[in-house]
Coordinates of C-alpha atoms in Angstrom, one line a residue:
X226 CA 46.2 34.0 19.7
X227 CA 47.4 32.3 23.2
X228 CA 48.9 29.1 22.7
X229 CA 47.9 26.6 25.9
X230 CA 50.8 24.0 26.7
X231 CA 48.8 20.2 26.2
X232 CA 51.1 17.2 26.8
X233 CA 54.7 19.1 27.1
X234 CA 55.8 18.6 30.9
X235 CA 58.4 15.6 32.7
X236 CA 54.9 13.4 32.8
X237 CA 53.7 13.5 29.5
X238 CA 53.3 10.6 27.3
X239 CA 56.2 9.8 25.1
X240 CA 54.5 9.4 21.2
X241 CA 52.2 11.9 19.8
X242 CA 50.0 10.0 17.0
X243 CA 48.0 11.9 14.9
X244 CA 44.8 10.2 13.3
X245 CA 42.3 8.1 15.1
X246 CA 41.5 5.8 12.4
X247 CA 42.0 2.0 12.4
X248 CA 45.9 2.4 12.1
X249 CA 45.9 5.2 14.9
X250 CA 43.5 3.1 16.9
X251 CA 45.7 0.4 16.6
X252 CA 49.5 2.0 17.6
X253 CA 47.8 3.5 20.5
X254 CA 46.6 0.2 21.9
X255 CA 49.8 -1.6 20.7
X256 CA 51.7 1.0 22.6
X257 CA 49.5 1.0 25.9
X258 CA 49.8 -2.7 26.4
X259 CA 53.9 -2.6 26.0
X260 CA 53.4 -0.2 29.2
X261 CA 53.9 3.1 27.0
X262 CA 51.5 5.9 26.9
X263 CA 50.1 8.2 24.3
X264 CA 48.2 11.2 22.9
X265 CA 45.9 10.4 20.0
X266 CA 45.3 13.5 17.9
X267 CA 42.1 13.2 15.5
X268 CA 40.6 16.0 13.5
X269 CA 37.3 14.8 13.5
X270 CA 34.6 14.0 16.5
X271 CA 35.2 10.4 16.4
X272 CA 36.7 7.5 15.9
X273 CA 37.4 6.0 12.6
X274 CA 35.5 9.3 10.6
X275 CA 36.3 7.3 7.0
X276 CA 34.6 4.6 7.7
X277 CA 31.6 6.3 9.5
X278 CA 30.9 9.7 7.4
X279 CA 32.4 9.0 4.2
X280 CA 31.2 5.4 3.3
X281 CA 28.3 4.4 1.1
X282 CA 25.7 2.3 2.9
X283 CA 26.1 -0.6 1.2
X284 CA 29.7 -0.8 1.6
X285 CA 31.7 -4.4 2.9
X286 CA 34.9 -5.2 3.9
X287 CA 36.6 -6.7 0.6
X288 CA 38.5 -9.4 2.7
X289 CA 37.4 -12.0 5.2
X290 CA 37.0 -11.2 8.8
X291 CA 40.6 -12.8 9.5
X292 CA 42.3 -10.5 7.6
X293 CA 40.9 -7.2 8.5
X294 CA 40.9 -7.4 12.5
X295 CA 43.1 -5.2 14.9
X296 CA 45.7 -6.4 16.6
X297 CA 44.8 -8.2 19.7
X298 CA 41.0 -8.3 19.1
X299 CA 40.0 -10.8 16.5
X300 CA 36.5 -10.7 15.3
X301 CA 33.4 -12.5 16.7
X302 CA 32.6 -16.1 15.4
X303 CA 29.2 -15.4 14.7
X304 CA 30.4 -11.6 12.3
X305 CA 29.5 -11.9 8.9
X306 CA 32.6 -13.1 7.0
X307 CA 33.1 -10.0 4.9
X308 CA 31.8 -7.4 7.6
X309 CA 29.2 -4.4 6.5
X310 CA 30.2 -1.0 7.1
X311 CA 28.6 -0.6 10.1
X312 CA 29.3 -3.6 11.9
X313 CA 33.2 -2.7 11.2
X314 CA 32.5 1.2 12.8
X315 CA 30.9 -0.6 15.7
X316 CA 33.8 -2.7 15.6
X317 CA 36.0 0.1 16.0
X318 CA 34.2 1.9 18.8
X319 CA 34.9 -1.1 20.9
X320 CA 38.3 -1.4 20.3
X321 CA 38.6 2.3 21.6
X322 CA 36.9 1.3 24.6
X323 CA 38.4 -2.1 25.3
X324 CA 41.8 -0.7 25.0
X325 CA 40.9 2.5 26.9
X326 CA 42.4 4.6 23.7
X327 CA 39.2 7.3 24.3
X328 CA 41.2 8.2 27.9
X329 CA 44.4 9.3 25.4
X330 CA 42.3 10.9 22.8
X331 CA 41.8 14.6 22.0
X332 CA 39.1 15.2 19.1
X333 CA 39.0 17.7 16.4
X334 CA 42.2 19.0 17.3
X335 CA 43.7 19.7 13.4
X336 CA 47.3 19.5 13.1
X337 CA 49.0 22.8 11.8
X338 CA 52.7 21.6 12.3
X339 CA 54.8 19.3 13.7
X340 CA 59.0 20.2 13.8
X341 CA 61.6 18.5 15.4
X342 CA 63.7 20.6 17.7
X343 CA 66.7 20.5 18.8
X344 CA 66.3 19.4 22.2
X345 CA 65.5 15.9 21.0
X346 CA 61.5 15.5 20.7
X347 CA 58.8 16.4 18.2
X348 CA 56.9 19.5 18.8
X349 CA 53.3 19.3 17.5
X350 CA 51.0 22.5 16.8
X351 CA 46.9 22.2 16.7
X352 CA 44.5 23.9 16.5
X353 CA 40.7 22.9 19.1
X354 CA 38.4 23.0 16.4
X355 CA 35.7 23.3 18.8
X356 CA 37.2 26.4 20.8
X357 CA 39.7 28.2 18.4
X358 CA 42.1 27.6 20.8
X359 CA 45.7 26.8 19.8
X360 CA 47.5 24.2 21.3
X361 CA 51.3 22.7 21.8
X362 CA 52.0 19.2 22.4
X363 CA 55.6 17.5 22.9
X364 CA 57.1 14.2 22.8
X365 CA 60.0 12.2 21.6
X366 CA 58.1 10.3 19.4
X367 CA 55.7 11.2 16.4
X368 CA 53.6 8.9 14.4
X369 CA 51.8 9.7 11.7
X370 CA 48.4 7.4 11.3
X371 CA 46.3 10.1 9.3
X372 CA 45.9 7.8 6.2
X373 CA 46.0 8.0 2.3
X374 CA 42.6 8.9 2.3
X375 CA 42.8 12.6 3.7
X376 CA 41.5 15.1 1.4
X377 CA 39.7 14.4 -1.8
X378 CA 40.5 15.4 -4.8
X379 CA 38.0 16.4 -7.9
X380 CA 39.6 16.9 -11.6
X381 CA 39.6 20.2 -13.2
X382 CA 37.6 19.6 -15.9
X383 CA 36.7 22.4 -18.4
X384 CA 33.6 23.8 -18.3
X385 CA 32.9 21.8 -15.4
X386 CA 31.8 25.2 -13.6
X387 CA 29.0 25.1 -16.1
X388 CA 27.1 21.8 -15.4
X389 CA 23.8 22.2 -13.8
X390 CA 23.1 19.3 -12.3
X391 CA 24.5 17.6 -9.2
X392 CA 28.5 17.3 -8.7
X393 CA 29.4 15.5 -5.6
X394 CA 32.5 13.6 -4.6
X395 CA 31.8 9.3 -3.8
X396 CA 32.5 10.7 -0.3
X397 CA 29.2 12.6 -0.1
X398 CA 27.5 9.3 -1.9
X399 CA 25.3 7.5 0.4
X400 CA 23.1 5.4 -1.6
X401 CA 20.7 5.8 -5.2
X402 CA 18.3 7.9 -3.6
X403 CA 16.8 10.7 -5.2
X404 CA 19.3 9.1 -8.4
X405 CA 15.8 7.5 -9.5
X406 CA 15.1 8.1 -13.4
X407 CA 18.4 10.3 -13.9
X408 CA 21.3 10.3 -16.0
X409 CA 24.1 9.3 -13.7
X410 CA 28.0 9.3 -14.4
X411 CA 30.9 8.0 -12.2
X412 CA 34.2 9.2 -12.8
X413 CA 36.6 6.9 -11.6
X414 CA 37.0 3.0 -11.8
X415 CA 38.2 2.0 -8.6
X416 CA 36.3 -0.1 -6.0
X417 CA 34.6 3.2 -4.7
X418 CA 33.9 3.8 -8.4
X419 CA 32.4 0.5 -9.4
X420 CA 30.4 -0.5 -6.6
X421 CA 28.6 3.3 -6.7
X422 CA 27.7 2.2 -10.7
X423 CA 26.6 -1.0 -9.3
X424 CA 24.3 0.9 -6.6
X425 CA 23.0 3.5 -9.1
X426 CA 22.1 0.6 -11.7
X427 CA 20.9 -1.4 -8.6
X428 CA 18.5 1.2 -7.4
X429 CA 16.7 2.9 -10.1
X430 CA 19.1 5.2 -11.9
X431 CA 17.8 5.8 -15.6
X432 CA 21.3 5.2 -16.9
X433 CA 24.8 5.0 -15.3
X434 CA 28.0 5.8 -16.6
X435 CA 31.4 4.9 -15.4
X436 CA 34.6 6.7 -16.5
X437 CA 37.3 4.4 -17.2
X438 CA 40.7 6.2 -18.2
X439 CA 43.0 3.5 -18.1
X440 CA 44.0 -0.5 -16.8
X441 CA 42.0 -1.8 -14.4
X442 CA 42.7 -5.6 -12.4
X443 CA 39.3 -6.6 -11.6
X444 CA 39.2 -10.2 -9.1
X445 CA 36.4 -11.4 -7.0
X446 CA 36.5 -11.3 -3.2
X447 CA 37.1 -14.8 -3.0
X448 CA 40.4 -14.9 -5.5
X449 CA 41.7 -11.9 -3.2
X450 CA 41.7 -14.0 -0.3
X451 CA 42.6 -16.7 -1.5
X452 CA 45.8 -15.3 -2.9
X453 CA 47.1 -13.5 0.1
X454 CA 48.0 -16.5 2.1
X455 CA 50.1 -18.0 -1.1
X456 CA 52.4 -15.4 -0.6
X457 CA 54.2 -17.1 2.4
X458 CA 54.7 -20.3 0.5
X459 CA 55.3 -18.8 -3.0
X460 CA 56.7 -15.8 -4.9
X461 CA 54.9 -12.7 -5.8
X462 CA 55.1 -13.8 -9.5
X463 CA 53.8 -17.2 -9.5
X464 CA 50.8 -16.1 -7.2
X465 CA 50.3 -13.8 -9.7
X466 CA 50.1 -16.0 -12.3
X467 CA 47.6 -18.1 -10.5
X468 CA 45.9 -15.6 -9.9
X469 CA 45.4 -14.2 -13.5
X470 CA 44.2 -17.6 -14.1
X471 CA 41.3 -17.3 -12.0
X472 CA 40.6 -14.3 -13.2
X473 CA 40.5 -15.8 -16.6
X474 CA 38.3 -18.7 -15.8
X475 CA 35.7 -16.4 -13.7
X476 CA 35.5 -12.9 -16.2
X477 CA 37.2 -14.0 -19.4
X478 CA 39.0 -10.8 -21.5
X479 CA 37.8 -7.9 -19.5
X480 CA 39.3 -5.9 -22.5
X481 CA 36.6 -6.3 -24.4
X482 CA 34.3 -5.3 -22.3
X483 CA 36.3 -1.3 -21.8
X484 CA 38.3 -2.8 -18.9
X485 CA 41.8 -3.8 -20.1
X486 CA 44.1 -5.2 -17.9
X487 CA 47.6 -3.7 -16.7
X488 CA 50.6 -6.2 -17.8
X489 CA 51.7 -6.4 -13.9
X490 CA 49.9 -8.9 -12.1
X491 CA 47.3 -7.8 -9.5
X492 CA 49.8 -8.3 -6.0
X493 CA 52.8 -6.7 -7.8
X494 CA 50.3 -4.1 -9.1
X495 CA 49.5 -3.0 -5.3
X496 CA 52.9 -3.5 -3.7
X497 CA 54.4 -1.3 -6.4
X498 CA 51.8 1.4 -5.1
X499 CA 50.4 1.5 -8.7
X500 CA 46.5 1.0 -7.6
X501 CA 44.3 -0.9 -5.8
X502 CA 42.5 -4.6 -7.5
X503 CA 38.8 -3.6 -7.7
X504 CA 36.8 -6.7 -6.4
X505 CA 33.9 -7.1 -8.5
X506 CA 30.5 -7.3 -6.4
X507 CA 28.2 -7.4 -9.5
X508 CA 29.1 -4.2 -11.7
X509 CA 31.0 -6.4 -14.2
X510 CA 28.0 -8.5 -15.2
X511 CA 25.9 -5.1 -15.4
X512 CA 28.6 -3.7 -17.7
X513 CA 28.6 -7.1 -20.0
X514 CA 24.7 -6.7 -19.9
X515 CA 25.2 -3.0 -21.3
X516 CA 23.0 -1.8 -17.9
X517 CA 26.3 0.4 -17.1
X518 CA 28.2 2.4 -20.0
X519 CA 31.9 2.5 -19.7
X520 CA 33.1 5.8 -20.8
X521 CA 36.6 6.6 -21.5
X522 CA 38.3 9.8 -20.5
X523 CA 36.7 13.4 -20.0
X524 CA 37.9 16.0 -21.9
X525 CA 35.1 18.9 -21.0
X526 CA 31.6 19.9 -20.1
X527 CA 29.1 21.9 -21.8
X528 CA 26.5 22.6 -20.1
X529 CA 24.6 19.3 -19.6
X530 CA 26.9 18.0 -22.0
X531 CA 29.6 15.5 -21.3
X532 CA 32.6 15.3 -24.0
X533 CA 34.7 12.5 -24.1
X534 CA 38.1 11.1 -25.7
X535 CA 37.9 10.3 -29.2
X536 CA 34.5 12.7 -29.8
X537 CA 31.6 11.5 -27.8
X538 CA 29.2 13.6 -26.1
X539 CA 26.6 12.6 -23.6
X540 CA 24.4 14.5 -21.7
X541 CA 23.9 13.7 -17.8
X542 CA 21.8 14.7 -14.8
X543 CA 24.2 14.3 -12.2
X544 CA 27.9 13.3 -12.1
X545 CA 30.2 11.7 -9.3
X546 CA 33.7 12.1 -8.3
X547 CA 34.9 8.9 -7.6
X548 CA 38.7 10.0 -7.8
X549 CA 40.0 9.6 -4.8
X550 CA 42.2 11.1 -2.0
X551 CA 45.1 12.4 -1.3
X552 CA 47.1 12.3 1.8
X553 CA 48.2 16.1 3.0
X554 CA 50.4 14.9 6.0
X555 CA 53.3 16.9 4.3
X556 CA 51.2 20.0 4.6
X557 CA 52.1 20.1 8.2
X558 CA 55.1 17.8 8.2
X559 CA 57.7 20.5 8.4
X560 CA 60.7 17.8 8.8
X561 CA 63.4 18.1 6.3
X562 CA 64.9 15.1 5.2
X563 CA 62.2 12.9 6.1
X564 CA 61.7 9.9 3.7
X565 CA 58.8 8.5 5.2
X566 CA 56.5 10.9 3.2
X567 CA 57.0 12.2 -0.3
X568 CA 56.6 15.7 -1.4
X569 CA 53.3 14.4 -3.3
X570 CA 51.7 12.8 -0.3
X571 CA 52.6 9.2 -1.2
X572 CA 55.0 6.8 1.1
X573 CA 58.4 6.2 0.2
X574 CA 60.5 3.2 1.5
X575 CA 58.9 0.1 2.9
X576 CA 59.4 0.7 6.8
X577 CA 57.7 2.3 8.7
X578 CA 60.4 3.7 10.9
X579 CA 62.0 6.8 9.9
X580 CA 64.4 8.9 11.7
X581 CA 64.3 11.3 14.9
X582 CA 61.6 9.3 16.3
X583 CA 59.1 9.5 13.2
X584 CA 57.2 6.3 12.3
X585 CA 54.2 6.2 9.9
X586 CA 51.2 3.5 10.4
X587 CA 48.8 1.9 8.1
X588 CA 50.0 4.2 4.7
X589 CA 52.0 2.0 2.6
X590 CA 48.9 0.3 0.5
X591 CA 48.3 -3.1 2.7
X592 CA 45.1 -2.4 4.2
X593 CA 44.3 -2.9 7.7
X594 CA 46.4 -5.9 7.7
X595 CA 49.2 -3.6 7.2
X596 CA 47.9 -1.1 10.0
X597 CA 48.2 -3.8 12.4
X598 CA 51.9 -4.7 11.3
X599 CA 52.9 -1.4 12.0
X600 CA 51.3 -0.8 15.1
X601 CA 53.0 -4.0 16.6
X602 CA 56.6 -2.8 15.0
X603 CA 56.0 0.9 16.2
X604 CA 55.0 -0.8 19.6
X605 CA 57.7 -2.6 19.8
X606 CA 60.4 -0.1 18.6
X607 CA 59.3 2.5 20.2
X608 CA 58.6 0.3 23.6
X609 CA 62.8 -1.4 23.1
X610 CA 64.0 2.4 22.9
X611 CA 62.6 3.7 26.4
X612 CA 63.9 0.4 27.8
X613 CA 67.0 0.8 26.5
X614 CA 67.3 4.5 27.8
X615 CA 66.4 3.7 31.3
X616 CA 63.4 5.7 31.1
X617 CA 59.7 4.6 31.6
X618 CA 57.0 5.4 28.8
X619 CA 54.8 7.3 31.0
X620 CA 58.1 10.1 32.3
X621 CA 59.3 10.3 28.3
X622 CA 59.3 13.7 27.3
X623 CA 60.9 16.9 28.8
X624 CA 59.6 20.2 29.2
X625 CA 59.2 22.9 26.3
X626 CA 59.6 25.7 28.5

């Protein structure tokens, strides 16, 4: 297979990122208005795929409007405070247009490798989904915006080859249609996992089921943001304990209800990269009302058959995967020595600046007010060392040949 030569000549931009999700979305138009150009890489047809193909309808943005902008385009006054799914994909369109990142992007391009050679820059190998075709890109600089939430993974489960009804992962779940009368179960208590339950119990299911294998920090929307802004004024451990205490007051001993609590408070929880808080829209008052079943770890399937730790069976119509993702950046990372990224897809370190040019963007747990921290540090890094070399963004970048 011929290999055609994108973005490798005197001209070319200087920073390849790959992923055109918020984060991507949001280094590229950092970068553009520090004067410094770019090639957005995205293995989908679109902007912010996540968000628009692998969201349940009903889902919101857990924190208000303020906190979960871009940088450099706040939202409208008259947006919905926590913002739908929709309205945030629209969102997202625009910002691609009003910061003219659609002229730098190339879609469903998949990323096969990236090295750095020796010659100072970062050579990045993709495939054109659409054509087959094989393509080279070069620059000095490579950021890596392609998320946490890359592949999906599904347990092995024994016997799970077995089950006759419906297996599908919560990024194939749309809404409780066709779910009417059956025996659901959700595998998986995180917010994907809890606010799927809530939908199934919401519209019609005959039963649900969630899958609850171990601690769970469970706040309302309101708490979250409220807490956030504390952390400027306090430390993590008192706004954790303030924090627990409003948890107390609003859901009382969530351990007696299947959903115990971890002994690290919910901030310290996330910034250790130990989970996620799961911001209760409803499913918690279903579960105290016995409308949703927790369940505690799977063990094997029979058939229609369910088994579970400590001997319980239950049979179910159709079960969903709401386990998560893993990010597979490493597959085609080939950099040795590169602590951004660990071995098992998960960030290491707290910059986001790593060597030879490498920067990640929006992975390190902190939402989208995290991407936007990084874009405007990667921006501004990456904009200080062209200055300082004498050479302007839009000449970086030599030629591979």
């Amino acid at each position: 297979m011929s290999t055609t030569r994108c973005a490798t000549s005197n001209s070319a931009p200087p920073v390849i990122i790959v992923g055109a999700g918020p984060s991507g979305l949001a280094a590229s138009a950092c970068l553009a208005l520090r004067g410094v150009e770019s090639v957005v890489l995205e293995r989908d047809d679109c902007v912010g795929s996540l968000w628009r193909k692998r969201a349940y309808d009903r889902l919101h943005l857990h924190l208000p409007k303020h906190h979960s902008a871009l940088p450099h385009a706040p939202h409208a006054d008259d947006a919905p405070a926590y913002l739908p799914r929709d309205h945030f994909v629209r969102y997202l369109d625009a910002y691609a247009d009003r910061f003219d990142v659609r002229a730098r992007l190339r879609l469903r391009r998949e990323v096969r490798s990236a090295r750095f050679v020796d010659d100072g820059r970062w050579e990045v190998e993709a495939v054109d989904l659409g054509t087959g075709e094989a393509e080279l890109y070069a620059a000095r600089f490579l950021v890596v915006a392609t998320g946490k939430f890359d592949e999906k993974v599904v347990p092995a489960v024994p016997g799970l080859d077995t089950f006759p009804g419906e297996t599908i992962h919560a990024s194939e779940y749309r809404s409780a249609e066709g779910m009417q009368g059956k025996e659901v179960l959700v595998v998986g208590c995180g917010n994907s996992g809890m606010e799927i339950a809530l939908d199934l119990a919401e519209g019609g299911a005959g039963s649900c089921s969630v899958v609850v294998r171990g601690e769970v920090h469970l706040m309302t929307r309101e708490i979250m943001s409220a807490s956030i802004p504390l952390l400027r004024f306090l430390p993590l451990w008192m706004v954790d304990r303030l924090t627990l205490l409003a948890c107390r007051l609003v859901f009382g001993d969530t351990a007696k209800h299947g959903l115990p609590r971890p002994a690290v408070g919910p901030l310290a929880w996330m910034q250790q990269g130990k989970g996620y808080p799961v911001i209760d829209v409803g499913t918690y008052d279903k579960i105290k009302k016995g409308r949703i079943q927790v369940l505690p770890a799977m063990t094997g399937i029979d058939r229609d058959v369910v088994e579970f730790a400590g001997g319980g069976r239950h049979r179910f119509d159709a079960i969903i995967f709401a386990t998560g993702y893993r990010c597979t950046a490493k597959k085609w990372l080939k950099e040795e020595g590169d602590e951004l990224i660990g071995k098992d897809g998960k960030v290491t370190g707290k910059s986001p600046k790593g060597a030879k040019g490498l920067y990640r963007a929006g992975m390190a747990a902190r939402g989208l007010t995290g991407s936007g921290t990084d874009a405007e540090f990667i921006a501004d890094d990456i904009s200080r060392l062209l200055q300082s070399s004498g050479v302007p963004g839009h000449e970086e970048s030599g030629n591979v040949d």
